[in-house]
Structures are given as C-alpha cells and as structure tokens.
PDB file of C-alpha atoms and ligand atoms in Angstrom:
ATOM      1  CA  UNK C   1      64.296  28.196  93.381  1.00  0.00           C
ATOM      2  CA  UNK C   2      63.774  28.084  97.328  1.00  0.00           C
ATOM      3  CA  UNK C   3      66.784  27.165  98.069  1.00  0.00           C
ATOM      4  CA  UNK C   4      68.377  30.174  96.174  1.00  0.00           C
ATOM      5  CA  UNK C   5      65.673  32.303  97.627  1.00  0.00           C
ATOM      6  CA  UNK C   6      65.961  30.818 101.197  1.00  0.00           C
ATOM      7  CA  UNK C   7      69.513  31.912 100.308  1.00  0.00           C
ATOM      8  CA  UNK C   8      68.924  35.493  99.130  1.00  0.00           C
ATOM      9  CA  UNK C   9      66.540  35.888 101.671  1.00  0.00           C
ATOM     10  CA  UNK C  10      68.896  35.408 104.738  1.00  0.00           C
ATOM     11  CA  UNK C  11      71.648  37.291 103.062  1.00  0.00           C
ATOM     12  CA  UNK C  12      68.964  40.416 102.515  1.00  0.00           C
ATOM     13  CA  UNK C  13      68.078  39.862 106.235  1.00  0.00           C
ATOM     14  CA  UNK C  14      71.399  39.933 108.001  1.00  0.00           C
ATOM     15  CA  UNK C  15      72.407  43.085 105.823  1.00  0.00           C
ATOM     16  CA  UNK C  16      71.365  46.023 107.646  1.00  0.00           C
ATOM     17  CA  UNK C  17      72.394  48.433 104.623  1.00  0.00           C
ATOM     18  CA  UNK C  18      70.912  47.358 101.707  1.00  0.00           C
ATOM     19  CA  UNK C  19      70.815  49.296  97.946  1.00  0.00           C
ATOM     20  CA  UNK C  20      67.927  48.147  95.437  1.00  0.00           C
ATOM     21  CA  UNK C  21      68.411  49.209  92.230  1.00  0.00           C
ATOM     22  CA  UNK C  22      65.394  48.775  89.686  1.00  0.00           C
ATOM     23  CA  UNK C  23      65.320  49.119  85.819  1.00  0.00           C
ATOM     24  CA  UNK C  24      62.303  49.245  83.437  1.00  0.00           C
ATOM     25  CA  UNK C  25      61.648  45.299  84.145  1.00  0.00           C
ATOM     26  CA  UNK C  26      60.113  45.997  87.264  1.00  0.00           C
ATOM     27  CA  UNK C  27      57.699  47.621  85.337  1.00  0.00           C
ATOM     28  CA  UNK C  28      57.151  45.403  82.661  1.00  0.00           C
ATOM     29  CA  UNK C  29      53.930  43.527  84.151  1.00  0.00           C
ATOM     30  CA  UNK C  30      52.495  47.110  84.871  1.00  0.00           C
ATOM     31  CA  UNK C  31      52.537  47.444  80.744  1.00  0.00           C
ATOM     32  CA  UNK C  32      55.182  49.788  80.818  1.00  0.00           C
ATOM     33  CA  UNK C  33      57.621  48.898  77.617  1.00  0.00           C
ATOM     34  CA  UNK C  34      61.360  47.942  78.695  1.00  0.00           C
ATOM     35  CA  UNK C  35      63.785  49.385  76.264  1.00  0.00           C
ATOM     36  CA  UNK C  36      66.406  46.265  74.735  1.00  0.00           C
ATOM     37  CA  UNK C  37      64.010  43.828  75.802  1.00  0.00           C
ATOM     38  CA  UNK C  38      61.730  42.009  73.146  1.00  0.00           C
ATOM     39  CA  UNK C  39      58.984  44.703  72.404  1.00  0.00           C
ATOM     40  CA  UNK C  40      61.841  47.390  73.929  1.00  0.00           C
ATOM     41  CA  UNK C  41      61.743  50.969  73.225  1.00  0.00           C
ATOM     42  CA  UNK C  42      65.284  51.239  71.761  1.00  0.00           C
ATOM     43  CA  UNK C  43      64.133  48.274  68.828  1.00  0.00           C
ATOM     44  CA  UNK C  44      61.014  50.421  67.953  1.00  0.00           C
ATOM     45  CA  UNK C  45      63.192  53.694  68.097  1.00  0.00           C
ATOM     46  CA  UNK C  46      66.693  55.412  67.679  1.00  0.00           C
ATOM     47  CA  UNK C  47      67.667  56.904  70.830  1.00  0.00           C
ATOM     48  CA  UNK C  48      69.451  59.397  69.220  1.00  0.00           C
ATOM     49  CA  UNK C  49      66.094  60.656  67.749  1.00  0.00           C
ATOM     50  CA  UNK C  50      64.178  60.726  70.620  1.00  0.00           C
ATOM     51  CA  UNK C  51      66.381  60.676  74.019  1.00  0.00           C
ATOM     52  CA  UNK C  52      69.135  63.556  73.311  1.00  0.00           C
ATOM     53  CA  UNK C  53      69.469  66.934  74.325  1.00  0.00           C
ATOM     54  CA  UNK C  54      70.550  67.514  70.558  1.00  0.00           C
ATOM     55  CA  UNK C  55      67.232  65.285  69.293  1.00  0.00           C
ATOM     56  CA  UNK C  56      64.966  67.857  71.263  1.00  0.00           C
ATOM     57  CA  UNK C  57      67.234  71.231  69.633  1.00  0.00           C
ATOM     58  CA  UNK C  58      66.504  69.451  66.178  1.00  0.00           C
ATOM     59  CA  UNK C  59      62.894  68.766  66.482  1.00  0.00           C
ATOM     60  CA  UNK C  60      61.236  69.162  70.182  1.00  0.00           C
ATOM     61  CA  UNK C  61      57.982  68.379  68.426  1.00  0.00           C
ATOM     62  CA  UNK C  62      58.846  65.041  67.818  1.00  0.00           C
ATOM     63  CA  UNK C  63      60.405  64.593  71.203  1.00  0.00           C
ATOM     64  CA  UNK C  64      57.219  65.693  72.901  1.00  0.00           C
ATOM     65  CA  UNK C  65      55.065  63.752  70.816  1.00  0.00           C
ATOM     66  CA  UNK C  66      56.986  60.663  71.489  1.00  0.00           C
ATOM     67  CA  UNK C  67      56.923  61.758  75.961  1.00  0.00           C
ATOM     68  CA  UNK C  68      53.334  62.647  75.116  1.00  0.00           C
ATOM     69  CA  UNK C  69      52.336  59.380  74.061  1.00  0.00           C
ATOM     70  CA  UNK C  70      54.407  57.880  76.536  1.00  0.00           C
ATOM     71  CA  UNK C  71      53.485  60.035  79.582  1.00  0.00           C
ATOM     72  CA  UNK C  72      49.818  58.231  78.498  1.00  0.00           C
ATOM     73  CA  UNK C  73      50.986  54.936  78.428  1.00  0.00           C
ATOM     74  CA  UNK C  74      52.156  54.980  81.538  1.00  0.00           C
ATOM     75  CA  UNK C  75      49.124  56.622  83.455  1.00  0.00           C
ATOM     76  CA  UNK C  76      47.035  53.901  82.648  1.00  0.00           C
ATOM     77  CA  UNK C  77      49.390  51.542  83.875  1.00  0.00           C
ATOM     78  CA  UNK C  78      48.969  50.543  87.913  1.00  0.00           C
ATOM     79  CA  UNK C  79      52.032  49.329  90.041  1.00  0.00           C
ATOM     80  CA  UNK C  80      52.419  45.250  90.343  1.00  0.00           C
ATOM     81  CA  UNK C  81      52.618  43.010  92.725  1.00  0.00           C
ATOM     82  CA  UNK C  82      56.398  43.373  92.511  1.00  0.00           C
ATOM     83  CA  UNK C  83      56.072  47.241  93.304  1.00  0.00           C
ATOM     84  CA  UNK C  84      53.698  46.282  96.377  1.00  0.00           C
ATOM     85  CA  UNK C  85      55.890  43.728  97.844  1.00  0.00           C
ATOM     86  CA  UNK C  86      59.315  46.188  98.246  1.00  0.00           C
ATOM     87  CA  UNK C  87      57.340  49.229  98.759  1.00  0.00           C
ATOM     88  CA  UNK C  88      55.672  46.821 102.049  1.00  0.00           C
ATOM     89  CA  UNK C  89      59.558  45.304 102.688  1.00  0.00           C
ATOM     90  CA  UNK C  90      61.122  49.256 102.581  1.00  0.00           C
ATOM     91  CA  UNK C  91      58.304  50.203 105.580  1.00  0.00           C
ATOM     92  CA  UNK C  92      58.728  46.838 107.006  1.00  0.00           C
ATOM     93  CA  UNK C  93      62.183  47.541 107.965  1.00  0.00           C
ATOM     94  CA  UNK C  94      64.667  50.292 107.754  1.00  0.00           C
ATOM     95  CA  UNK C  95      68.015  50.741 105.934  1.00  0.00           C
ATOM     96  CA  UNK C  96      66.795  49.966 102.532  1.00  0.00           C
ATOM     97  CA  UNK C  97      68.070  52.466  99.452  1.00  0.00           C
ATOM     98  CA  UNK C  98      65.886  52.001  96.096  1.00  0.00           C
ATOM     99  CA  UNK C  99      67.339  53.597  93.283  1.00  0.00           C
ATOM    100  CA  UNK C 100      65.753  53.756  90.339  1.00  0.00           C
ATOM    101  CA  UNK C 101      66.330  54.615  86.794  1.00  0.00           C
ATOM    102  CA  UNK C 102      62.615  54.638  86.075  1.00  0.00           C
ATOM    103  CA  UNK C 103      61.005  57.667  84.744  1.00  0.00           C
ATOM    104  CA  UNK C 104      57.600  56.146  85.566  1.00  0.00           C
ATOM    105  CA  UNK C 105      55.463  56.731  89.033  1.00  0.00           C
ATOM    106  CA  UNK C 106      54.913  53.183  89.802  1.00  0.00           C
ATOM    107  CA  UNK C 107      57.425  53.027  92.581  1.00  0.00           C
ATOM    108  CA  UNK C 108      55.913  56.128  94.462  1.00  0.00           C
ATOM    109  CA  UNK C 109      52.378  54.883  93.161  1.00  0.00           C
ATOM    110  CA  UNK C 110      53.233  51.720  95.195  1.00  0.00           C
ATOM    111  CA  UNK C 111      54.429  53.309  98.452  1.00  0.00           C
ATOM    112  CA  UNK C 112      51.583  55.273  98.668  1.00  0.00           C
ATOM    113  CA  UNK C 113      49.040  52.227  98.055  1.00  0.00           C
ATOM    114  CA  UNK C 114      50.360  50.840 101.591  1.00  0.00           C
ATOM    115  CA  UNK C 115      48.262  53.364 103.506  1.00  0.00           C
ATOM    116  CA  UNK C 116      50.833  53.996 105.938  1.00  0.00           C
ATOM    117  CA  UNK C 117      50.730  57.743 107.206  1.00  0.00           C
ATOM    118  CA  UNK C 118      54.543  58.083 106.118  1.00  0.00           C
ATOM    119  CA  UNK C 119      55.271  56.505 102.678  1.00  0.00           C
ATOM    120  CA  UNK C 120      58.770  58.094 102.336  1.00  0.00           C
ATOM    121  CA  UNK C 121      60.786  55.436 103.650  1.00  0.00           C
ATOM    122  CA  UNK C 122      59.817  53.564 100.272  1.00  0.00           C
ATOM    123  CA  UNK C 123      60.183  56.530  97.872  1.00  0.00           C
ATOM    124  CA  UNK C 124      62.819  56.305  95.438  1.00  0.00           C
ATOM    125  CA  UNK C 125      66.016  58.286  94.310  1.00  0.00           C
ATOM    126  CA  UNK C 126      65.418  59.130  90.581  1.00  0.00           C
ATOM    127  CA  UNK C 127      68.579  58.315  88.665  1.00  0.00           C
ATOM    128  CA  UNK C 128      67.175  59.371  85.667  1.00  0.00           C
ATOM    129  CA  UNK C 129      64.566  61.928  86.668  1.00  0.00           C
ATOM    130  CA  UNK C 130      60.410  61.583  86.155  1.00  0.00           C
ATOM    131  CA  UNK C 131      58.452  61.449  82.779  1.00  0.00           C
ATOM    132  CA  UNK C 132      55.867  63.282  85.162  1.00  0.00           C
ATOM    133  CA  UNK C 133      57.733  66.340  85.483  1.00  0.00           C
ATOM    134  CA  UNK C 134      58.518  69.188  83.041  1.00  0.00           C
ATOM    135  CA  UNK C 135      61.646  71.446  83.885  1.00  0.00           C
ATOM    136  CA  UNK C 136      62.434  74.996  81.601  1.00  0.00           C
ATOM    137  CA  UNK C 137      64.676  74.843  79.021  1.00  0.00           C
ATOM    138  CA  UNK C 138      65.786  78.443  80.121  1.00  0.00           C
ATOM    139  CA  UNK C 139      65.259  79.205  83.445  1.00  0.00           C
ATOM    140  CA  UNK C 140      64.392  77.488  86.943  1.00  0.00           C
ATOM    141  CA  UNK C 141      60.843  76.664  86.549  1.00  0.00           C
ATOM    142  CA  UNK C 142      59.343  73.465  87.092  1.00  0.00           C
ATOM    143  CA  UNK C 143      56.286  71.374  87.193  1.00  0.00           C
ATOM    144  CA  UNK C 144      54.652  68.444  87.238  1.00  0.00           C
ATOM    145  CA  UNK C 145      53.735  67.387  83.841  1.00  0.00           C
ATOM    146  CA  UNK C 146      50.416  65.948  83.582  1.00  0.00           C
ATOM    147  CA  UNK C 147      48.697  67.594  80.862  1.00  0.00           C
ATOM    148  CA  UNK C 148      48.123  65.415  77.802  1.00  0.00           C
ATOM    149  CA  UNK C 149      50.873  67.020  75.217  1.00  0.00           C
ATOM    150  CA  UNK C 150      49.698  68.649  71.812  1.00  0.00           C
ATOM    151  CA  UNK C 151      52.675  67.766  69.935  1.00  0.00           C
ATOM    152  CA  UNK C 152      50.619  69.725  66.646  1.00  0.00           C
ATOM    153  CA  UNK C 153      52.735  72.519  66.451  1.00  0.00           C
ATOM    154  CA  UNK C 154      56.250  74.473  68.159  1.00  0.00           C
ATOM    155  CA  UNK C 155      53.572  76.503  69.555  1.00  0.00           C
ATOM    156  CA  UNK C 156      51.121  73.937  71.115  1.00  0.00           C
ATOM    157  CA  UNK C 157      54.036  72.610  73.218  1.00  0.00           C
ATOM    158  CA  UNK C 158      54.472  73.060  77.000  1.00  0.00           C
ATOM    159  CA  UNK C 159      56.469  76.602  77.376  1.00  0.00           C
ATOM    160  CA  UNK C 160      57.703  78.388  80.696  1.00  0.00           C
ATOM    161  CA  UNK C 161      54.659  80.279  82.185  1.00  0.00           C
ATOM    162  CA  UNK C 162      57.524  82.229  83.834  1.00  0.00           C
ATOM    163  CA  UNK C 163      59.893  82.970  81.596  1.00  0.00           C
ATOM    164  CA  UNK C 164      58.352  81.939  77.978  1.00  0.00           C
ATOM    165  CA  UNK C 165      60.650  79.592  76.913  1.00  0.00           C
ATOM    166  CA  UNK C 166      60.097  76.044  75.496  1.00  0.00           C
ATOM    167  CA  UNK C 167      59.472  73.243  78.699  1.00  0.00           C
ATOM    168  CA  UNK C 168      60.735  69.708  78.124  1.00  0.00           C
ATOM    169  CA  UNK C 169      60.585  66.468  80.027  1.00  0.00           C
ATOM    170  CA  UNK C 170      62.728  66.078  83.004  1.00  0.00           C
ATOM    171  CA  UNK C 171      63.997  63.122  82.465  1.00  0.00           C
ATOM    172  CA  UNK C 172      68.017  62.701  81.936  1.00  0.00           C
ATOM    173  CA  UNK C 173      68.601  61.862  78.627  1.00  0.00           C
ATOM    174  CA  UNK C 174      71.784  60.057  76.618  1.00  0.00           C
ATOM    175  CA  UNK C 175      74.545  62.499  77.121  1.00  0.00           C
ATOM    176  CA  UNK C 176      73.216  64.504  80.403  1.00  0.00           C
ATOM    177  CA  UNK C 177      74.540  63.919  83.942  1.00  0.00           C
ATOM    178  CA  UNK C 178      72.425  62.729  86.776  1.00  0.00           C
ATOM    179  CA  UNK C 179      71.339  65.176  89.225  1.00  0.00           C
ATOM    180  CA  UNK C 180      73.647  65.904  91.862  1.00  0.00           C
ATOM    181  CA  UNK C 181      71.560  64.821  95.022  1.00  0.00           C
ATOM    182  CA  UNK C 182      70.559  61.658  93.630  1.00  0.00           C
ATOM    183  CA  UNK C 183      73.782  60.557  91.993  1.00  0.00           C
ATOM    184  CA  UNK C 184      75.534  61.369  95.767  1.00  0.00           C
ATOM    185  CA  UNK C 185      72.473  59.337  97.517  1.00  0.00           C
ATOM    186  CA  UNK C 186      73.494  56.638  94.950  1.00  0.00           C
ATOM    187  CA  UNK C 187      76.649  56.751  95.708  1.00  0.00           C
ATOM    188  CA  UNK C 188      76.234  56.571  99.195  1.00  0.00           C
ATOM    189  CA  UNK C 189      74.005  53.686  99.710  1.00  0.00           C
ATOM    190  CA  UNK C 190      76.404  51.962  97.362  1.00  0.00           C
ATOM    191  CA  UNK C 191      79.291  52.614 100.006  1.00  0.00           C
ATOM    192  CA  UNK C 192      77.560  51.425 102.657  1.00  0.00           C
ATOM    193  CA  UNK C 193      75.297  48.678 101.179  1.00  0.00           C
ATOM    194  CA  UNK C 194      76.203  45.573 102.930  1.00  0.00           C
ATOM    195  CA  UNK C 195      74.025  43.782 100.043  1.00  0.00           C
ATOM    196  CA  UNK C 196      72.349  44.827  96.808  1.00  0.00           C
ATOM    197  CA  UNK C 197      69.315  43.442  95.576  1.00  0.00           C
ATOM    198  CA  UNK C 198      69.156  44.482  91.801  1.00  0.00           C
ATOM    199  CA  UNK C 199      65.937  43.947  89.858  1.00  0.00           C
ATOM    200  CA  UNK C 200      64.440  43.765  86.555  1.00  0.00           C
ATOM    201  CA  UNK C 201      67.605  46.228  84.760  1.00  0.00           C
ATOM    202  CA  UNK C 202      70.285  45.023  82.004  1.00  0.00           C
ATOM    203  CA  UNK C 203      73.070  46.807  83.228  1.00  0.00           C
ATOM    204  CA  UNK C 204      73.975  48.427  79.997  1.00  0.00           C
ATOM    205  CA  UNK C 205      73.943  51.867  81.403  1.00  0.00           C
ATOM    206  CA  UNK C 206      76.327  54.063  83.780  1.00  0.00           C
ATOM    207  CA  UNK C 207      76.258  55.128  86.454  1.00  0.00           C
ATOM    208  CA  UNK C 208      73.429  53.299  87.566  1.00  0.00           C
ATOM    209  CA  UNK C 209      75.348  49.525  86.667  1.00  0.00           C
ATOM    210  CA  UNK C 210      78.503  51.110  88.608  1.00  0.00           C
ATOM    211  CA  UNK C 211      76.777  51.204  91.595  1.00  0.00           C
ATOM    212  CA  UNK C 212      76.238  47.661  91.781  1.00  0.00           C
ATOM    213  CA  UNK C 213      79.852  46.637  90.756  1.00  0.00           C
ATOM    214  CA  UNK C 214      80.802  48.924  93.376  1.00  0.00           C
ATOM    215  CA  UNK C 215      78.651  47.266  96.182  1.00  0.00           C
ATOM    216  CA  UNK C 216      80.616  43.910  94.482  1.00  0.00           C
ATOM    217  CA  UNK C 217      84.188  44.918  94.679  1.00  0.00           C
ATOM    218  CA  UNK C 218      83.445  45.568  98.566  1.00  0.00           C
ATOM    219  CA  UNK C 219      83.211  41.943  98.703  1.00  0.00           C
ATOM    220  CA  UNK C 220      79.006  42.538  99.366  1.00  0.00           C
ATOM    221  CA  UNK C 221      76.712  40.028  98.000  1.00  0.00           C
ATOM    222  CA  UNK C 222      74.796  40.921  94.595  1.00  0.00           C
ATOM    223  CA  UNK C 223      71.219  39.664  94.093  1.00  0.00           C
ATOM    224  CA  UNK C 224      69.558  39.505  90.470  1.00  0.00           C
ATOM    225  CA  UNK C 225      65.954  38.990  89.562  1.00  0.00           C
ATOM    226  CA  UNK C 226      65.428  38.598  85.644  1.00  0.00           C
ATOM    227  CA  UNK C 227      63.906  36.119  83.608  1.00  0.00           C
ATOM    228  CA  UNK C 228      66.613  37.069  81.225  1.00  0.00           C
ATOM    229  CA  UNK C 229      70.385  37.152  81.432  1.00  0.00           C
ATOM    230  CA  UNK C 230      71.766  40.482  82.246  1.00  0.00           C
ATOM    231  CA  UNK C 231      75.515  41.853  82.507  1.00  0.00           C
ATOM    232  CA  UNK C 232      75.654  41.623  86.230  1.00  0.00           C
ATOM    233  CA  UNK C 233      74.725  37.453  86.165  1.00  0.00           C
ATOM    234  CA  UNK C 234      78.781  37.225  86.204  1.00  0.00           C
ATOM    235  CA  UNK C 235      78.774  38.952  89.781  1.00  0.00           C
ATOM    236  CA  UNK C 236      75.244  37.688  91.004  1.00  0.00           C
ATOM    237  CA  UNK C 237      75.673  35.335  94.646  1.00  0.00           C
ATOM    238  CA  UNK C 238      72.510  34.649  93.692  1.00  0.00           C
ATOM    239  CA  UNK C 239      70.917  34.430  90.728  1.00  0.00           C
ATOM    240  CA  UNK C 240      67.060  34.704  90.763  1.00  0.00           C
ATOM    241  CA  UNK C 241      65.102  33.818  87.292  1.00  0.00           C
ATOM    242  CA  UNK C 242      61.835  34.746  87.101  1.00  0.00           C
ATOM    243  CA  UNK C 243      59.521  38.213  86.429  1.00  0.00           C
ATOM    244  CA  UNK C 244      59.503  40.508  89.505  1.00  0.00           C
ATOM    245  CA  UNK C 245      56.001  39.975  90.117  1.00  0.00           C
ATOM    246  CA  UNK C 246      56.456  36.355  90.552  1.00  0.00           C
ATOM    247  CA  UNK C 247      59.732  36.100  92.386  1.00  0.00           C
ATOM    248  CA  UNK C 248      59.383  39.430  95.043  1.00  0.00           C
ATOM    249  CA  UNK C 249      56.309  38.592  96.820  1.00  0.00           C
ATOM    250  CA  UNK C 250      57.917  35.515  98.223  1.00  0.00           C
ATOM    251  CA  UNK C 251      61.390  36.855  98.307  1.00  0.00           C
ATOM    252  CA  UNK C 252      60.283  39.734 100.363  1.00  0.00           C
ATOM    253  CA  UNK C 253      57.649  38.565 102.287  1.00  0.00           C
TER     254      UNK C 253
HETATM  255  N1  APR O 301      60.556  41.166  85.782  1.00  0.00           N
HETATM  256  C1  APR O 301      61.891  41.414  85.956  1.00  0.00           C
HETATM  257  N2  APR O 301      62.721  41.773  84.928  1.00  0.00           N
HETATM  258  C2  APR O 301      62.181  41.838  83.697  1.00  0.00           C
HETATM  259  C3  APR O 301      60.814  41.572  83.431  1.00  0.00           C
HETATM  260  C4  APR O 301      60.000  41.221  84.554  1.00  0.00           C
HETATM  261  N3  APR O 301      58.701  40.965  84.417  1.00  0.00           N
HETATM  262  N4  APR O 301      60.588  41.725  82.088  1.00  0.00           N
HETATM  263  C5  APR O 301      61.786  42.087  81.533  1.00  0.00           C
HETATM  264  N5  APR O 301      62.745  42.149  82.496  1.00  0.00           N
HETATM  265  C6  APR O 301      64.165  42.478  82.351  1.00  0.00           C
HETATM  266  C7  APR O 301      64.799  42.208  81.004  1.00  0.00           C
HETATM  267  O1  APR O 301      65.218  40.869  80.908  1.00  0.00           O
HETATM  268  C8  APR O 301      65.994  43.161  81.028  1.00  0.00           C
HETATM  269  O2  APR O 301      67.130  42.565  81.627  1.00  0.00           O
HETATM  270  O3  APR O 301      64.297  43.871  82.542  1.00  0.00           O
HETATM  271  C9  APR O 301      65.500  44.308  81.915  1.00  0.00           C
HETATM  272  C10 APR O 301      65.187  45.606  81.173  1.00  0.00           C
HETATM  273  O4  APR O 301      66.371  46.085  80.610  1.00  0.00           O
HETATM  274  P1  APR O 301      66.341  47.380  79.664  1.00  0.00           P
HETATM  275  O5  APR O 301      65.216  47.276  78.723  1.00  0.00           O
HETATM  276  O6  APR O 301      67.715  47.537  79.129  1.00  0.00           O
HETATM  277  O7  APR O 301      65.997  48.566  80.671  1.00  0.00           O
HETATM  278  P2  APR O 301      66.930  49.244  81.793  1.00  0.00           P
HETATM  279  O8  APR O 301      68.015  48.347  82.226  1.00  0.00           O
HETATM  280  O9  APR O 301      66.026  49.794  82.819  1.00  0.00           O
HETATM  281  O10 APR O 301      67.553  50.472  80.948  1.00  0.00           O
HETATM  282  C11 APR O 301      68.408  51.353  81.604  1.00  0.00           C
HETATM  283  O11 APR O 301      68.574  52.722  79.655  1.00  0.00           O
HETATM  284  O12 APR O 301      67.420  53.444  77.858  1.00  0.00           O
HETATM  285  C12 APR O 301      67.959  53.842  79.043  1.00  0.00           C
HETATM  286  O13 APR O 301      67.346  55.606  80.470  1.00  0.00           O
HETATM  287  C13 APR O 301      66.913  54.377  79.996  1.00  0.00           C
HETATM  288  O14 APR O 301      66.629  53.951  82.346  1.00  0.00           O
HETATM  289  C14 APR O 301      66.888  53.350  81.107  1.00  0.00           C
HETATM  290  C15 APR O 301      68.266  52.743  81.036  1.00  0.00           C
END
C-alpha cells in the first residue's frame, strides 16, 4: 500500500486543482448505512417506495417516517477519522473541491471540529441536498429540519408555517435534478481539477459519477479509496483498498 499511497500522495500534491467526490462510504464507520453495500439501504428498501417525488404524492407518511427514522440515525452518529483528516487537508491547503452526495452533516460536522475561525474552505457542495433540511412542497419556505418527525398521521407531519402546505425533506430524490448552484460548482471543479480523489461511492449514479469520468477524459489522474470494487476501478491511476478511516489519515496527512 505505501507505495501506491506514496504515489497518490505526490500526484494529490503537485495538483493544485483538485475535486473530491464522497459517497455514503465515507460515512460508513460513522454508522451511517451505505445504500448497495452489504447492510445497504436499497437491499432493505425499494427506492421507488421511499426516494421518489411520486413515492411521497402516494403516501408522504411513509416517506417521512422512513427520513424520520433516518434523520435519527444519523444524529447520533459523529464524523470519523476519515471526515477529520480531509476536513484538516481542505484548511491545510487551498484549491480543494469536495462534492458530496451525502445527505448527512458529517462533512460540515467535521470542518467545524477543526476549531479554525473559518471552516468554509472544507464545507461541501451538496449534490444531493441535506436530510437536515425541510423545503415546502408549495412555496419558498425552508428550514432546517431537526425536529424528531411524527409520521402518526397526514396531519402530524411537518407543514409550511408560511403557506400551510405539506414540508418534505430536501434531499434530491430518484427522478429530480440537482440544484443549479451545486451541479455548476460540480461542474466546475471537474473542469479544472487537475486530479480527483474519489472516496467511499460506487459510481452507480449520475451526475455525480460523470464528474469523475470527466476529470478522466482530461487525461487527469483518478484516485479511489474502497475496500470494495466500484465502477470507476477501470479508470483509477491509483487504486486504494481499504475503509476511509484507515487509508485517509495517512494519505492526507
Ligand atoms: N470506507 C470507504 N468506502 C466504503 C466503506 C468505508 N469504510 N464502507 C463501504 N464503502 C464503499 C462501498 O464499497 C461502496 O463502493 O462505499 C460505497 C457505497 O456505495 P453506495 O452504497 O452505492 O452509495 P453511494 O455511491 O454514495 O450512492 C450514491 O445513490 O442511492 C443514491 O442518493 C443516493 O447519494 C446516494 C447515491
């Protein structure tokens, strides 16, 4: 593994552009459930149940219930030691784009652990929007979401205190586009990247997995972290096995 990593490291190092993309493996020694992995989301549930604009129209109560106990989950979990080591690496230098398609806090939880006076450098763009936020189903209104849910009844669920109407996560879900600003952020970083360090995702969903191929077909170095084999291993220079907790501290450090 050094050598690869002694590898990885100088080609992160001599990139002054860099895009990071993270998936729910990042995560995974937080507690937070990955989705196709063993254990996953998607083998427990049907995405089309749960993760569709059309699943929330045909029953939001079940939708909530399932964010609810989710949106629980996930605030008892703290960020790892693979959170700590590229929230420390983003301050520690400058040029560095994460992109996420988490919908948990961990990332920001992270940057703010540093203690520096100006976390934003490490903050991420959210792909896929934040299980902590609520947005209105009819008008502008949103919030952050961090009352436990009461999935009982239609009535017991989060509504609009402006406008009345029915609230529901804002996260993007099967179907939906990405919001503008962070799809063109994306995009950008993955223009410019002069490497990509991608950690702890599949690849099985777009845009996010474009972005990387994109940084590729510049002729940039790709970097993969995984214990498991993931659809970018055919474009990886290198190819880093191992659980982000174990393999960032020392790749970043
Ligand atoms: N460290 C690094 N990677 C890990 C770890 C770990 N400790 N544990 C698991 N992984 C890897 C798995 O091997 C897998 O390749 O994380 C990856 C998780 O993949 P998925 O479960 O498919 O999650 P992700 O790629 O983030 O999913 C993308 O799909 O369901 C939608 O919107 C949802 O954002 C999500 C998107």
């Amino acid at each position: 593994m050094t050598d690869l990593a002694d590898r990885a490291r100088s080609l992160l190092s001599n990139a002054s552009r860099v895009l990071v993309l993270t998936g729910a493996g990042i995560s995974a020694e937080s507690g937070v459930p990955t989705f196709r992995g063993p254990g996953g989301l998607w083998r427990e549930f049907r995405p089309e149940d749960l993760a569709t604009p059309e699943a929330f129209a045909r029953d939001p109560r079940l939708v909530w219930e399932w964010y609810g106990w989710r949106r629980e989950k996930v605030s008892d979990c703290q960020p790892n030691a693979g959170h700590l080591a590229l929230a420390r690496w983003m301050l520690a230098r400058s040029g560095v784009t994460l992109v996420t398609q988490n919908v948990d806090s961990l990332h920001e939880a992270a940057a703010r652990s540093t203690g520096v006076a100006d976390p934003s450098p490490a903050m991420p763009v959210r792909l896929h929007g934040s299980m902590a936020r609520e947005r209105c189903t009819r008008c502008d209104h949103a919030r952050e979401g961090l009352e436990p849910v009461n999935a009982a009844d239609l009535a017991t669920l989060p509504h609009c205190p402006s406008c009345g109407a029915l609230l529901r996560p804002d996260v993007v879900w099967f179907g939906e586009s990405i919001p503008e600003r962070a799809l063109s952020q994306a995009t950008e970083a993955a223009r410019t990247a002069e490497a990509c360090l991608v950690i702890g995702t599949a690849g099985a969903v777009y845009p996010a997995a474009g972005f990387v191929l994109a940084v590729h077909r510049r002729g940039r170095p790709v970097i993969v972290v995984d214990p498991n084999a993931t659809a970018f291993d055919s474009v990886a220079t290198v190819r880093l096995v191992g659980q982000a907790g174990e393999v960032l501290p020392a790749l970043l450090a």
